[in-house]
PDB file of C-alpha atoms and ligand atoms in Angstrom:
ATOM      1  CA  MET Z   8       0.296   0.093  -0.224  1.00 68.00           C
ATOM      2  CA  VAL Z   9       1.070   2.957  -0.634  1.00 75.00           C
ATOM      3  CA  GLU Z  10       1.626   5.347   1.993  1.00 88.00           C
ATOM      4  CA  THR Z  11       0.329   8.952   2.525  1.00 95.00           C
ATOM      5  CA  MET Z  12       1.909  11.738   1.473  1.00 98.00           C
ATOM      6  CA  ARG Z  13       1.001  14.796   3.986  1.00 98.00           C
ATOM      7  CA  ILE Z  14       1.242  18.388   2.313  1.00 98.00           C
ATOM      8  CA  LEU Z  15      -0.054  21.744   4.351  1.00 99.00           C
ATOM      9  CA  GLY Z  16      -1.511  24.518   1.660  1.00 99.00           C
ATOM     10  CA  PHE Z  17      -1.153  27.855   2.372  1.00 98.00           C
ATOM     11  CA  ALA Z  18      -2.421  30.675   0.019  1.00 98.00           C
ATOM     12  CA  GLY Z  19      -1.077  34.008   0.294  1.00 98.00           C
ATOM     13  CA  SER Z  20      -4.423  36.385   0.028  1.00 98.00           C
ATOM     14  CA  LEU Z  21      -6.259  36.523   3.347  1.00 98.00           C
ATOM     15  CA  ARG Z  22      -9.389  37.702   1.198  1.00 98.00           C
ATOM     16  CA  ARG Z  23     -12.255  35.442   1.064  1.00 97.00           C
ATOM     17  CA  SER Z  24     -13.205  35.466  -1.934  1.00 98.00           C
ATOM     18  CA  SER Z  25      -9.748  35.347  -3.144  1.00 98.00           C
ATOM     19  CA  TYR Z  26      -8.664  33.104  -6.405  1.00 98.00           C
ATOM     20  CA  ASN Z  27      -6.067  31.599  -4.746  1.00 98.00           C
ATOM     21  CA  ARG Z  28      -7.411  30.709  -1.399  1.00 98.00           C
ATOM     22  CA  ALA Z  29     -10.033  28.477  -3.997  1.00 98.00           C
ATOM     23  CA  LEU Z  30      -6.993  27.513  -5.664  1.00 98.00           C
ATOM     24  CA  LEU Z  31      -5.819  25.569  -3.066  1.00 98.00           C
ATOM     25  CA  ASN Z  32      -9.488  24.555  -2.313  1.00 98.00           C
ATOM     26  CA  ALA Z  33      -9.275  22.987  -6.641  1.00 98.00           C
ATOM     27  CA  ALA Z  34      -5.532  21.463  -5.815  1.00 98.00           C
ATOM     28  CA  ILE Z  35      -7.418  19.259  -2.684  1.00 98.00           C
ATOM     29  CA  GLU Z  36     -10.017  17.738  -4.991  1.00 98.00           C
ATOM     30  CA  LEU Z  37      -7.474  17.211  -8.052  1.00 98.00           C
ATOM     31  CA  ALA Z  38      -4.911  15.868  -6.247  1.00 98.00           C
ATOM     32  CA  PRO Z  39      -3.219  12.061  -6.593  1.00 98.00           C
ATOM     33  CA  GLU Z  40      -5.241   9.613  -4.230  1.00 96.00           C
ATOM     34  CA  SER Z  41      -1.652   9.296  -2.743  1.00 95.00           C
ATOM     35  CA  MET Z  42      -1.447  13.382  -1.867  1.00 98.00           C
ATOM     36  CA  GLU Z  43      -3.507  14.873   1.550  1.00 98.00           C
ATOM     37  CA  ILE Z  44      -3.658  18.972   2.117  1.00 98.00           C
ATOM     38  CA  SER Z  45      -4.949  20.220   4.962  1.00 98.00           C
ATOM     39  CA  ILE Z  46      -5.238  24.164   4.736  1.00 98.00           C
ATOM     40  CA  PHE Z  47      -2.986  26.377   7.387  1.00 98.00           C
ATOM     41  CA  ASP Z  48      -4.908  30.109   7.428  1.00 98.00           C
ATOM     42  CA  LEU Z  49      -1.834  32.914   7.434  1.00 98.00           C
ATOM     43  CA  ALA Z  50      -4.592  35.361   9.214  1.00 98.00           C
ATOM     44  CA  SER Z  51      -3.829  34.084  12.380  1.00 98.00           C
ATOM     45  CA  ILE Z  52       0.201  34.881  12.003  1.00 98.00           C
ATOM     46  CA  PRO Z  53       1.289  38.682  13.557  1.00 98.00           C
ATOM     47  CA  LEU Z  54       4.163  40.937  11.770  1.00 98.00           C
ATOM     48  CA  TYR Z  55       8.023  39.583  12.336  1.00 98.00           C
ATOM     49  CA  ASN Z  56       9.199  41.257  14.752  1.00 98.00           C
ATOM     50  CA  GLN Z  57      13.076  40.143  16.145  1.00 98.00           C
ATOM     51  CA  ASP Z  58      11.948  41.820  20.300  1.00 98.00           C
ATOM     52  CA  ILE Z  59       8.717  39.077  19.481  1.00 98.00           C
ATOM     53  CA  GLU Z  60      10.422  36.292  18.271  1.00 98.00           C
ATOM     54  CA  ASP Z  61      13.663  36.808  21.216  1.00 98.00           C
ATOM     55  CA  GLN Z  62      10.440  36.442  23.984  1.00 98.00           C
ATOM     56  CA  GLY Z  63       9.756  32.840  22.400  1.00 98.00           C
ATOM     57  CA  ASP Z  64       7.526  32.848  19.694  1.00 98.00           C
ATOM     58  CA  PRO Z  65       4.024  33.763  19.827  1.00 98.00           C
ATOM     59  CA  ALA Z  66       1.307  31.202  20.097  1.00 98.00           C
ATOM     60  CA  ASP Z  67      -0.206  30.540  16.298  1.00 98.00           C
ATOM     61  CA  VAL Z  68       4.052  30.888  15.027  1.00 98.00           C
ATOM     62  CA  LYS Z  69       4.401  28.372  16.925  1.00 98.00           C
ATOM     63  CA  ALA Z  70       1.496  26.222  15.017  1.00 98.00           C
ATOM     64  CA  PHE Z  71       2.632  26.700  11.498  1.00 99.00           C
ATOM     65  CA  LYS Z  72       5.971  26.382  12.707  1.00 98.00           C
ATOM     66  CA  ARG Z  73       4.340  22.815  14.114  1.00 98.00           C
ATOM     67  CA  ALA Z  74       2.602  21.981  11.139  1.00 98.00           C
ATOM     68  CA  ILE Z  75       4.990  22.732   8.664  1.00 98.00           C
ATOM     69  CA  ALA Z  76       7.726  20.621  10.000  1.00 98.00           C
ATOM     70  CA  GLU Z  77       5.409  17.638  10.696  1.00 98.00           C
ATOM     71  CA  ALA Z  78       4.145  18.291   6.706  1.00 98.00           C
ATOM     72  CA  ASP Z  79       6.375  16.477   3.505  1.00 98.00           C
ATOM     73  CA  GLY Z  80       5.857  19.599   1.905  1.00 98.00           C
ATOM     74  CA  LEU Z  81       4.098  21.904   1.911  1.00 99.00           C
ATOM     75  CA  LEU Z  82       1.954  24.003  -1.173  1.00 99.00           C
ATOM     76  CA  ILE Z  83       1.700  27.509  -1.699  1.00 99.00           C
ATOM     77  CA  CYS Z  84      -1.010  29.395  -3.325  1.00 99.00           C
ATOM     78  CA  THR Z  85      -0.604  33.335  -4.461  1.00 99.00           C
ATOM     79  CA  PRO Z  86      -1.469  36.057  -6.151  1.00 98.00           C
ATOM     80  CA  GLU Z  87       1.468  39.394  -6.822  1.00 98.00           C
ATOM     81  CA  TYR Z  88       1.594  41.674  -5.618  1.00 98.00           C
ATOM     82  CA  ASN Z  89       3.787  44.569  -7.308  1.00 98.00           C
ATOM     83  CA  PHE Z  90       5.228  41.648  -9.385  1.00 98.00           C
ATOM     84  CA  SER Z  91       6.629  40.103  -6.114  1.00 98.00           C
ATOM     85  CA  ILE Z  92       5.711  38.187  -3.491  1.00 98.00           C
ATOM     86  CA  PRO Z  93       2.192  39.365  -1.219  1.00 98.00           C
ATOM     87  CA  GLY Z  94       3.117  40.416   2.590  1.00 98.00           C
ATOM     88  CA  VAL Z  95       1.127  38.307   4.044  1.00 98.00           C
ATOM     89  CA  LEU Z  96       2.738  35.170   1.944  1.00 99.00           C
ATOM     90  CA  LYS Z  97       6.288  37.053   3.115  1.00 99.00           C
ATOM     91  CA  ASN Z  98       6.020  38.003   6.223  1.00 99.00           C
ATOM     92  CA  ALA Z  99       4.299  34.549   7.362  1.00 99.00           C
ATOM     93  CA  LEU Z 100       8.286  32.514   5.313  1.00 99.00           C
ATOM     94  CA  ASP Z 101      10.137  35.049   7.307  1.00 98.00           C
ATOM     95  CA  TRP Z 102       9.172  33.746  10.650  1.00 98.00           C
ATOM     96  CA  ALA Z 103       9.389  30.142   9.704  1.00 99.00           C
ATOM     97  CA  SER Z 104      12.976  30.688   8.222  1.00 98.00           C
ATOM     98  CA  ARG Z 105      13.374  30.837  11.885  1.00 98.00           C
ATOM     99  CA  PRO Z 106      16.291  30.583  13.649  1.00 97.00           C
ATOM    100  CA  ALA Z 107      18.184  30.183  10.101  1.00 94.00           C
ATOM    101  CA  LYS Z 108      19.745  27.346  10.306  1.00 94.00           C
ATOM    102  CA  THR Z 109      17.178  24.724  11.555  1.00 97.00           C
ATOM    103  CA  SER Z 110      14.235  25.909  10.734  1.00 98.00           C
ATOM    104  CA  VAL Z 111      12.007  23.933   9.504  1.00 98.00           C
ATOM    105  CA  LEU Z 112      12.271  25.343   5.557  1.00 98.00           C
ATOM    106  CA  ARG Z 113      14.854  23.548   5.408  1.00 98.00           C
ATOM    107  CA  GLY Z 114      15.263  20.377   3.116  1.00 97.00           C
ATOM    108  CA  LYS Z 115      11.616  21.224   2.942  1.00 98.00           C
ATOM    109  CA  PRO Z 116       9.715  20.569  -0.465  1.00 98.00           C
ATOM    110  CA  VAL Z 117       7.683  22.718  -1.827  1.00 98.00           C
ATOM    111  CA  VAL Z 118       5.648  23.913  -4.539  1.00 98.00           C
ATOM    112  CA  VAL Z 119       4.054  27.273  -6.262  1.00 98.00           C
ATOM    113  CA  MET Z 120       1.099  27.765  -8.092  1.00 98.00           C
ATOM    114  CA  GLY Z 121      -0.963  30.949  -8.943  1.00 98.00           C
ATOM    115  CA  ALA Z 122      -3.888  32.488 -10.095  1.00 98.00           C
ATOM    116  CA  SER Z 123      -3.937  35.720 -11.105  1.00 98.00           C
ATOM    117  CA  THR Z 124      -6.585  38.551 -12.534  1.00 98.00           C
ATOM    118  CA  GLY Z 125      -3.366  40.178 -14.926  1.00 96.00           C
ATOM    119  CA  ALA Z 126      -2.698  38.509 -17.932  1.00 97.00           C
ATOM    120  CA  PHE Z 127       1.419  36.890 -15.983  1.00 97.00           C
ATOM    121  CA  GLY Z 128      -0.542  33.737 -13.539  1.00 97.00           C
ATOM    122  CA  THR Z 129       2.033  35.222 -10.473  1.00 98.00           C
ATOM    123  CA  ALA Z 130       4.628  34.284 -13.206  1.00 98.00           C
ATOM    124  CA  ARG Z 131       7.120  37.473 -11.364  1.00 98.00           C
ATOM    125  CA  CYS Z 132       6.060  36.465  -7.946  1.00 98.00           C
ATOM    126  CA  GLN Z 133       6.737  33.007  -8.245  1.00 98.00           C
ATOM    127  CA  LEU Z 134      11.021  33.811  -9.471  1.00 98.00           C
ATOM    128  CA  ALA Z 135      10.499  36.085  -6.866  1.00 98.00           C
ATOM    129  CA  LEU Z 136       9.528  33.062  -4.129  1.00 98.00           C
ATOM    130  CA  ARG Z 137      12.344  31.223  -5.640  1.00 98.00           C
ATOM    131  CA  SER Z 138      15.593  33.802  -4.228  1.00 98.00           C
ATOM    132  CA  VAL Z 139      13.283  32.462  -1.026  1.00 98.00           C
ATOM    133  CA  PHE Z 140      13.391  29.350  -1.675  1.00 98.00           C
ATOM    134  CA  ALA Z 141      17.285  29.341  -2.106  1.00 98.00           C
ATOM    135  CA  PHE Z 142      17.916  31.037   0.869  1.00 98.00           C
ATOM    136  CA  CYS Z 143      15.727  28.587   3.211  1.00 98.00           C
ATOM    137  CA  ASN Z 144      16.928  25.584   1.753  1.00 98.00           C
ATOM    138  CA  MET Z 145      14.087  24.359  -0.009  1.00 98.00           C
ATOM    139  CA  HIS Z 146      13.537  22.500  -3.407  1.00 98.00           C
ATOM    140  CA  PRO Z 147      10.983  23.560  -5.107  1.00 98.00           C
ATOM    141  CA  LEU Z 148       9.535  22.068  -8.312  1.00 98.00           C
ATOM    142  CA  ASN Z 149      11.152  23.626 -11.359  1.00 97.00           C
ATOM    143  CA  TYR Z 150       8.011  22.301 -13.572  1.00 97.00           C
ATOM    144  CA  PRO Z 151       5.325  21.723 -14.701  1.00 97.00           C
ATOM    145  CA  GLN Z 152       3.930  25.561 -13.447  1.00 97.00           C
ATOM    146  CA  VAL Z 153       0.204  27.061 -12.340  1.00 98.00           C
ATOM    147  CA  LEU Z 154      -0.136  30.472 -13.773  1.00 98.00           C
ATOM    148  CA  ILE Z 155      -3.530  31.246 -13.695  1.00 98.00           C
ATOM    149  CA  GLY Z 156      -3.752  34.166 -15.663  1.00 98.00           C
ATOM    150  CA  HIS Z 157      -7.752  36.071 -15.690  1.00 98.00           C
ATOM    151  CA  ALA Z 158      -9.025  34.269 -12.612  1.00 98.00           C
ATOM    152  CA  GLY Z 159     -11.568  35.789 -13.268  1.00 98.00           C
ATOM    153  CA  GLU Z 160     -12.813  33.863 -15.795  1.00 98.00           C
ATOM    154  CA  LYS Z 161     -11.577  30.369 -14.637  1.00 98.00           C
ATOM    155  CA  PHE Z 162     -13.588  30.013 -11.611  1.00 98.00           C
ATOM    156  CA  ASP Z 163     -16.485  30.510 -10.596  1.00 98.00           C
ATOM    157  CA  SER Z 164     -18.339  33.663  -8.614  1.00 96.00           C
ATOM    158  CA  SER Z 165     -18.681  30.737  -5.330  1.00 97.00           C
ATOM    159  CA  GLY Z 166     -15.040  30.612  -5.920  1.00 97.00           C
ATOM    160  CA  ARG Z 167     -15.209  27.637  -8.040  1.00 98.00           C
ATOM    161  CA  LEU Z 168     -12.754  26.574 -10.012  1.00 98.00           C
ATOM    162  CA  ILE Z 169     -14.583  25.550 -14.087  1.00 98.00           C
ATOM    163  CA  ASP Z 170     -11.740  25.623 -16.480  1.00 98.00           C
ATOM    164  CA  GLU Z 171     -10.778  22.302 -17.833  1.00 98.00           C
ATOM    165  CA  GLU Z 172      -7.755  23.273 -19.018  1.00 98.00           C
ATOM    166  CA  THR Z 173      -6.126  24.977 -15.862  1.00 98.00           C
ATOM    167  CA  LYS Z 174      -7.542  21.651 -13.592  1.00 98.00           C
ATOM    168  CA  GLY Z 175      -6.129  19.261 -15.795  1.00 98.00           C
ATOM    169  CA  TYR Z 176      -2.622  21.839 -15.217  1.00 98.00           C
ATOM    170  CA  ILE Z 177      -3.172  21.710 -11.922  1.00 98.00           C
ATOM    171  CA  SER Z 178      -3.952  17.349 -11.548  1.00 98.00           C
ATOM    172  CA  ASP Z 179      -0.495  17.405 -13.755  1.00 98.00           C
ATOM    173  CA  ASN Z 180       1.439  19.193 -11.340  1.00 98.00           C
ATOM    174  CA  LEU Z 181       0.456  17.542  -8.084  1.00 98.00           C
ATOM    175  CA  LYS Z 182       0.757  14.503  -9.815  1.00 98.00           C
ATOM    176  CA  GLY Z 183       4.604  15.717 -10.151  1.00 98.00           C
ATOM    177  CA  PHE Z 184       5.890  16.862  -6.709  1.00 98.00           C
ATOM    178  CA  ALA Z 185       4.022  13.596  -5.759  1.00 98.00           C
ATOM    179  CA  VAL Z 186       6.832  12.046  -7.505  1.00 98.00           C
ATOM    180  CA  TRP Z 187       9.472  15.000  -6.376  1.00 98.00           C
ATOM    181  CA  VAL Z 188       8.513  14.361  -2.741  1.00 98.00           C
ATOM    182  CA  ARG Z 189       9.141  10.604  -3.324  1.00 97.00           C
ATOM    183  CA  ILE Z 190      12.136  11.083  -5.188  1.00 97.00           C
ATOM    184  CA  LEU Z 191      13.577  13.606  -2.148  1.00 97.00           C
ATOM    185  CA  GLN Z 192      12.113  11.017   0.511  1.00 95.00           C
ATOM    186  CA  GLU Z 193      14.618   7.662  -0.890  1.00 94.00           C
ATOM    187  CA  GLY Z 194      17.132  10.323  -1.963  1.00 93.00           C
ATOM    188  CA  LYS Z 195      17.727  11.165   1.977  1.00 90.00           C
ATOM    189  CA  LYS Z 196      17.058   7.552   3.804  1.00 91.00           C
ATOM    190  CA  VAL Z 197      20.421   6.094   1.259  1.00 93.00           C
ATOM    191  CA  VAL Z 198      22.107   9.342   2.821  1.00 90.00           C
ATOM    192  CA  ASP Z 199      20.804   9.388   6.408  1.00 90.00           C
ATOM    193  CA  ASN Z 200      22.386   4.660   5.978  1.00 89.00           C
ATOM    194  CA  LYS Z 201      25.691   6.102   4.279  1.00 85.00           C
ATOM    195  CA  LYS Z 202      26.323   8.381   8.091  1.00 76.00           C
TER     196      LYS Z 202
HETATM  197  C1  FNR T  28      -3.170  42.844  -7.659  1.00 90.43           C
HETATM  198  N1  FNR T  28      -2.873  42.836  -8.408  1.00 90.43           N
HETATM  199  C2  FNR T  28      -1.830  42.041  -9.521  1.00 90.43           C
HETATM  200  N2  FNR T  28      -1.816  41.309 -10.232  1.00 90.43           N
HETATM  201  C3  FNR T  28      -0.621  40.544 -11.403  1.00 90.43           C
HETATM  202  O1  FNR T  28      -1.268  39.905 -12.377  1.00 90.43           O
HETATM  203  N3  FNR T  28       0.478  41.533 -10.654  1.00 90.43           N
HETATM  204  C4  FNR T  28       0.901  41.924  -9.836  1.00 90.43           C
HETATM  205  O2  FNR T  28       1.985  43.139 -10.047  1.00 90.43           O
HETATM  206  C5  FNR T  28       0.224  41.759  -9.339  1.00 90.43           C
HETATM  207  N4  FNR T  28      -0.433  43.774  -8.025  1.00 90.43           N
HETATM  208  C6  FNR T  28      -1.459  43.864  -6.847  1.00 90.43           C
HETATM  209  C7  FNR T  28      -1.021  44.876  -5.531  1.00 90.43           C
HETATM  210  C8  FNR T  28      -2.397  45.068  -5.360  1.00 90.43           C
HETATM  211  C9  FNR T  28      -1.378  45.127  -4.412  1.00 90.43           C
HETATM  212  C10 FNR T  28      -3.895  43.933  -5.344  1.00 90.43           C
HETATM  213  C11 FNR T  28      -4.503  43.709  -3.903  1.00 90.43           C
HETATM  214  C12 FNR T  28      -3.822  43.478  -6.659  1.00 90.43           C
HETATM  215  C13 FNR T  28      -4.318  41.810  -9.052  1.00 90.43           C
HETATM  216  C14 FNR T  28      -4.103  40.383  -8.090  1.00 90.43           C
HETATM  217  O3  FNR T  28      -4.286  39.769  -9.455  1.00 90.43           O
HETATM  218  C15 FNR T  28      -5.750  40.827  -8.146  1.00 90.43           C
HETATM  219  O4  FNR T  28      -6.032  41.436  -7.241  1.00 90.43           O
HETATM  220  C16 FNR T  28      -5.922  39.549  -7.387  1.00 90.43           C
HETATM  221  O5  FNR T  28      -7.044  38.395  -6.987  1.00 90.43           O
HETATM  222  C17 FNR T  28      -5.895  38.554  -5.742  1.00 90.43           C
HETATM  223  O6  FNR T  28      -6.064  37.635  -5.678  1.00 90.43           O
HETATM  224  P1  FNR T  28      -6.866  36.975  -5.191  1.00 90.43           P
HETATM  225  O7  FNR T  28      -7.190  37.673  -3.454  1.00 90.43           O
HETATM  226  O8  FNR T  28      -8.044  36.981  -5.251  1.00 90.43           O
HETATM  227  O9  FNR T  28      -6.307  35.255  -4.193  1.00 90.43           O
END
């Protein structure tokens, strides 16, 4: 029997009718059978402040870090703000990236999808996120990508993804991510056995 892969998903938008929150829900439905996606809501993560961190992580930050640590991989669904990463998402990643040398993000497989109302489907945000992943020593899936432009035409008014082609991209992406996570897990086992 194939072991279930636990993926933690979070969205870079707090908007109630966010396309990216809707995208997370679509991903849950389109995930391969071996993959279970649970959602963490970033709304409760406070603004990063090292003075607060020095006194100990706030409870919601602790919960976020624990959820990341327990996950086999991360799925980020995010809009692009001003050609870059929305503050909500960057702030959450900043908290999770600490302490730098032992952060829960290190070695974590991650995949990004994004929906925007513009034409380029969050391409520049996804590129900017790759710098963050590099510093944090995470392992992003390169391809296939999910870049959803003109999101208003792809989701209905209740937030359901209605575009079949986009569903196919998401499904292919998650299949690829499942393989990527397994490759990294198997590689880690080989390295650990040689220690
Ligand atoms: C945007 N939007 C946007 N879109 C884009 O394609 N490139 C961009 O750089 C930006 N910049 C931007 C900045 C800010 C502050 C906002 C609020 C919006 C539009 C964006 O794609 C649109 O609002 C999406 O609907 C946001 O995603 P959610 O909230 O629906 O998930």
